XYZ file of C-alpha atoms in Angstrom:
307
model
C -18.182 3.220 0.625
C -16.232 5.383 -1.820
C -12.374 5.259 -0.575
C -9.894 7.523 -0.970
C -6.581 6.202 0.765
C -4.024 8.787 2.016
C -0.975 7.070 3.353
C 3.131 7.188 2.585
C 5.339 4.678 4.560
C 5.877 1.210 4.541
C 3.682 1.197 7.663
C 0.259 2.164 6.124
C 1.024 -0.696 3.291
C -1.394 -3.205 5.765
C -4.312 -0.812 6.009
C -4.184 -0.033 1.973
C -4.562 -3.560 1.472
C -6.544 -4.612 4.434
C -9.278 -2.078 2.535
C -8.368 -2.835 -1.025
C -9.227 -6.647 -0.123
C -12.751 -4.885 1.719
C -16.088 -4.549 0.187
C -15.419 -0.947 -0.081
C -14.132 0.605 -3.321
C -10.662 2.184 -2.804
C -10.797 4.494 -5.534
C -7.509 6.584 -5.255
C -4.500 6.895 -3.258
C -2.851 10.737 -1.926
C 0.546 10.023 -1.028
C 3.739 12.632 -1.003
C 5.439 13.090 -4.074
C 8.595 10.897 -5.133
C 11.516 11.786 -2.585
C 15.495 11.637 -3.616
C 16.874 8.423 -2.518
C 20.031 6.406 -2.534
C 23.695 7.729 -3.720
C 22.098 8.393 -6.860
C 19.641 10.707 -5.532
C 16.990 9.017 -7.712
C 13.296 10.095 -7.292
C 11.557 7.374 -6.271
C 7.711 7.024 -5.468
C 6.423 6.327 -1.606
C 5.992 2.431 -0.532
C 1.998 3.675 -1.172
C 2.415 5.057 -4.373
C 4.107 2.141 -5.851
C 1.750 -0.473 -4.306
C -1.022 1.545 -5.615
C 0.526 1.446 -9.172
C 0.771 -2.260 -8.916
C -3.236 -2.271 -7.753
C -3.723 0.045 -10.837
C -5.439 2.736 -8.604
C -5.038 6.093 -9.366
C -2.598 7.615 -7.240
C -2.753 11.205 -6.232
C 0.575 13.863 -5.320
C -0.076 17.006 -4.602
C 3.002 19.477 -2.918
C 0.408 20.596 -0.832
C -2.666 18.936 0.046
C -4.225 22.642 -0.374
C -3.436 22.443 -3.952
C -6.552 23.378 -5.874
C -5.703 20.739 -8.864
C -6.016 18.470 -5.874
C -9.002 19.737 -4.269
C -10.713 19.736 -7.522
C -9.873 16.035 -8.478
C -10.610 15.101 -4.981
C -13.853 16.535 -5.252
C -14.554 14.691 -8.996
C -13.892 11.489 -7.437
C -16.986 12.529 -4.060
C -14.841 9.835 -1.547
C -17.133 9.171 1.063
C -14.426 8.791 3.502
C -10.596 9.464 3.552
C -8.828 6.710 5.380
C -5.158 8.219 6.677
C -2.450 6.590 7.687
C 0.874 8.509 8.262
C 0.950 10.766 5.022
C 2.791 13.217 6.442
C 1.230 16.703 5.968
C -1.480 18.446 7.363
C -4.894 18.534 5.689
C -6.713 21.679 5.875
C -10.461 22.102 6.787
C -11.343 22.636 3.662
C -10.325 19.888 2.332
C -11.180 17.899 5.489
C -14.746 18.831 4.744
C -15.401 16.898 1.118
C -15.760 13.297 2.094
C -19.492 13.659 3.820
C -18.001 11.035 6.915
C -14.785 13.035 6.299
C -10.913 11.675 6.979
C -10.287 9.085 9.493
C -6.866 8.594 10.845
C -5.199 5.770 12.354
C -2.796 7.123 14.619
C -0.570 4.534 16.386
C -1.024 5.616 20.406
C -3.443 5.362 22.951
C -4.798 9.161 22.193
C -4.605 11.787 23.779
C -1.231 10.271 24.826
C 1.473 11.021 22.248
C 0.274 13.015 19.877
C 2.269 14.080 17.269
C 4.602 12.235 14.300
C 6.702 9.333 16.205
C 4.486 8.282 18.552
C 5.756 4.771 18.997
C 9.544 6.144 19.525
C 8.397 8.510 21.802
C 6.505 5.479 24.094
C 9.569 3.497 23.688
C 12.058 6.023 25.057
C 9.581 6.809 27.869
C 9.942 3.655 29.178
C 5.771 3.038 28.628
C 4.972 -0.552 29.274
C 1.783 -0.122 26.938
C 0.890 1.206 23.796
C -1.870 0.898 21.259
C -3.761 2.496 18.057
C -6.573 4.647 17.896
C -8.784 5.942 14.868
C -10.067 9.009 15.204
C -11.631 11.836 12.714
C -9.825 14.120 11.480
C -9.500 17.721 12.647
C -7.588 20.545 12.128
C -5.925 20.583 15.521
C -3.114 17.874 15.942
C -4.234 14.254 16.286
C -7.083 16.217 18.788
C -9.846 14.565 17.237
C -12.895 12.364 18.938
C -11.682 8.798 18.740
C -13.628 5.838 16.897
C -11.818 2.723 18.405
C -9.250 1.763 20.349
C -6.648 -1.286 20.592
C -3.968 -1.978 23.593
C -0.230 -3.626 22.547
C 2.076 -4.349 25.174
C 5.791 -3.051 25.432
C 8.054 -5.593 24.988
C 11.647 -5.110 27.189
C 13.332 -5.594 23.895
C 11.043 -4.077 21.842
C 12.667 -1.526 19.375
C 10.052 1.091 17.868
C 10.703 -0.885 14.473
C 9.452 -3.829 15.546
C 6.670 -2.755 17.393
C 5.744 -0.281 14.644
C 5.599 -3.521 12.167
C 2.849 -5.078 14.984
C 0.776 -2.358 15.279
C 0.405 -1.689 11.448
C -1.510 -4.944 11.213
C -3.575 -4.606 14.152
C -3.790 -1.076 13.315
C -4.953 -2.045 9.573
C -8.006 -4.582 10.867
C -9.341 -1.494 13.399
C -9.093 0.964 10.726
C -11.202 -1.371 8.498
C -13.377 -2.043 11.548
C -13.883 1.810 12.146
C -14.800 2.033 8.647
C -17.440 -0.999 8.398
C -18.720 1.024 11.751
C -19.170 4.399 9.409
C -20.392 2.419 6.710
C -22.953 0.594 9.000
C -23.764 3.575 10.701
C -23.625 1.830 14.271
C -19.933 3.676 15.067
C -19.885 7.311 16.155
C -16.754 9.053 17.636
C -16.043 9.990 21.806
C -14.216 13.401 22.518
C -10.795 12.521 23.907
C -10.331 12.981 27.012
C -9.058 16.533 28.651
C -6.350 15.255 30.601
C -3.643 13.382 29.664
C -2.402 14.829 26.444
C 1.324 14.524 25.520
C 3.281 15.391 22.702
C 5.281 13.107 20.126
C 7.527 15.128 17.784
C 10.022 13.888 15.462
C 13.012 12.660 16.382
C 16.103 14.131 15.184
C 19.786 13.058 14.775
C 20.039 15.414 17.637
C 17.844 13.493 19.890
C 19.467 10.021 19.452
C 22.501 11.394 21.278
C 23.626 8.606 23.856
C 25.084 10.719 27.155
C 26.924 7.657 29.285
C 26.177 9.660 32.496
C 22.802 8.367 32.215
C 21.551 5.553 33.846
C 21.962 2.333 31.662
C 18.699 1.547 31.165
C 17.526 4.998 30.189
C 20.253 4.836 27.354
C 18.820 1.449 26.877
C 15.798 2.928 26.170
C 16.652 5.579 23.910
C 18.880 2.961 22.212
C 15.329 1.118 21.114
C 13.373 3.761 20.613
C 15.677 5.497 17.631
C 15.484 2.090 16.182
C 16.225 1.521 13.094
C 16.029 5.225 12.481
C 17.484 7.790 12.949
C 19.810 5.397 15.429
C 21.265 5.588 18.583
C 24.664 7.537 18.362
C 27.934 8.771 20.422
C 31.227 9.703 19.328
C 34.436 7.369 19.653
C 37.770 9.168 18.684
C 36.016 12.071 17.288
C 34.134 10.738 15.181
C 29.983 9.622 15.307
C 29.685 5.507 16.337
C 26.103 4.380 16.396
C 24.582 1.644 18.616
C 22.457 0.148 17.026
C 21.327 -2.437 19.962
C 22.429 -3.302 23.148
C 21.470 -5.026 26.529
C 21.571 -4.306 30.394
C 24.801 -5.632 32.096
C 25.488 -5.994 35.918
C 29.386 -4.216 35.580
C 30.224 -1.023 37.160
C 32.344 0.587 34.765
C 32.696 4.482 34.643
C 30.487 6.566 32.771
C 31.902 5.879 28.402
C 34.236 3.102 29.931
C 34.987 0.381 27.591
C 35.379 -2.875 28.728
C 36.396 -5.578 26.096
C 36.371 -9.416 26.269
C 36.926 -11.795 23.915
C 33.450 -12.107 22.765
C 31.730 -9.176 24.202
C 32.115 -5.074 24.975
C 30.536 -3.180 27.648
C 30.592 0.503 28.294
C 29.770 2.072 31.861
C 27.030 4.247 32.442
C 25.838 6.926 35.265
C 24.292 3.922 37.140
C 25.351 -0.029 35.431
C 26.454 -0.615 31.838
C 25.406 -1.878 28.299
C 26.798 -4.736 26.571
C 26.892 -3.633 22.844
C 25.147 -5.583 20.223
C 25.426 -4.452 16.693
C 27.623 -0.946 16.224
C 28.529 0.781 13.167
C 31.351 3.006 12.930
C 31.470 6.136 10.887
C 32.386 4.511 7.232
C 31.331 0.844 8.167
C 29.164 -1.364 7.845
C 27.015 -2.293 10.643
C 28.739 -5.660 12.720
C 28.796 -7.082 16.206
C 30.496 -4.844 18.546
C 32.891 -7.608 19.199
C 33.851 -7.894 15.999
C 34.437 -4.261 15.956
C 36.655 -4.569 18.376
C 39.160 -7.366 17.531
C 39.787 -4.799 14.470
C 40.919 -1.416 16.740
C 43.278 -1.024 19.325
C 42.264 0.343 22.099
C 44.006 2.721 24.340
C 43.805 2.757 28.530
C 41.645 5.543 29.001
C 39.439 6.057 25.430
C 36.096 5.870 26.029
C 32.609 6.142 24.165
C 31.532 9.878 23.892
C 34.828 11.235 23.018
């Protein structure tokens, strides 16, 4: 089939070349447009866009995916299917309508669970024990439409939404392929998802990766890996924002923020057990073991985490 690949993070990098390596012809790549990055504020293209340029496909930017300089070179180029994997804006029906087996997405939950932009955070700080990846076809409703295929990943206790993002983008990228072999073949046709069950995954914000110690340890613990590596797990410590970027369950009962340091470890007290830090970064540092933080502070009687 004709293939036009719509995709932005590092994460859709195994499906673009699980497809490029295919017997289909991936014949362009829609991506969002170079974002600021760095001190320097240099534009910079997406993770897609610059392993498209080194593939010497053409690679596609519109603002808007409405665009009608878009539409109309999507339309020249008469994909027979649109591939998506996290692009990160919403396709209209229009434009949803030009591929004749139109856009298939590979959306990395067990649909119609989690729904929505950070779907593997979300299962994470929920505490899910399993995950998975469906492809479905596209519709204009959010990640509401009828499912192709389906794979199951266990949740790993230490599993941070980083890590088990980087699993699921390869399994993800063979059952996209699969899906579209299926399409191809003409032996695959989609299943409504079902009615019940639908939950929503939003984006998580600095906001939401606010640690409150009167929470049970291994809800924070939780939280901790599911804002992992971004936006990161945060709290205040003399004012000023201290993020945690790991940590583990600990048998001490230590009052809600209390710090407890050793000479090789520090725990803090939650509503019910406590955490024993791993890697912390305070505001101006560089990231280090919380021990090592430690050795360089003094720390008062009664400060705590949260303060």
């Amino acid at each position: 089939m004709r293939i036009v690949f719509a995709g932005t993070p590092e994460v859709a990098l195994p499906s673009l070349n699980a497809l490029v390596e295919s017997d289909h012809a991936v014949v362009a790549v829609v991506t969002r447009p170079d974002a600021a990055q760095g001190r320097g504020r240099t534009l910079r293209p997406s993770p897609v866009a610059a392993r498209a340029a080194e593939l010497g496909i053409e690679v596609l930017k519109p603002k808007r995916p409405r665009d009608a300089d878009f539409v109309a070179r999507l339309e020249e180029l008469a994909p027979d299917c649109c591939p998506v994997v996290a692009y990160g804006a919403l396709i209209p029906q229009h434009v949803i309508d030009i591929p004749r087996f139109g856009w298939v997405n590979l959306h990395f939950s067990l649909l119609p669970a989690w729904r929505g932009a950070a779907p593997v955070q979300h299962a994470v700080i929920a505490g899910d024990q399993v995950t998975g990846a469906c492809t479905f076809s596209l519709v204009a409703e959010l990640d509401a439409g009828p499912v192709y295929l389906t794979l199951r990943e266990p949740i790993a206790p230490d599993d941070t939404a980083g890590a088990l993002l980087e699993r699921l983008s390869h399994s993800g990228a063979q059952l996209l392929l699969e899906t579209i072999d299926g399409i191809a073949s003409g032996n695959l046709q989609p299943q409504p998802q079902p009615a019940e069950g639908v939950t929503f995954a939003p984006k998580i914000t600095v906001a939401d990766a606010e640690l409150d110690f009167a929470q049970p340890a291994v809800v924070l613990d939780r939280r901790i890996r599911g804002c992992a590596p971004a936006p990161g797990a945060w709290t205040l410590f003399r004012g000023e924002r201290f993020k945690i970027n790991s940590a583990s369950l600990s048998e001490e009962q230590l009052a809600p923020g209390e710090l407890q340091v050793t000479k090789r470890s520090v725990r803090v007290g939650t509503g019910a057990g406590a955490l024993e830090l791993g890697l912390v970064q305070a505001q101006g540092k560089k990231p280090m073991q919380a021990a090592d933080w430690a050795r360089g502070i003094q720390l008062g009687p009664d400060e705590k985490l949260g303060e």
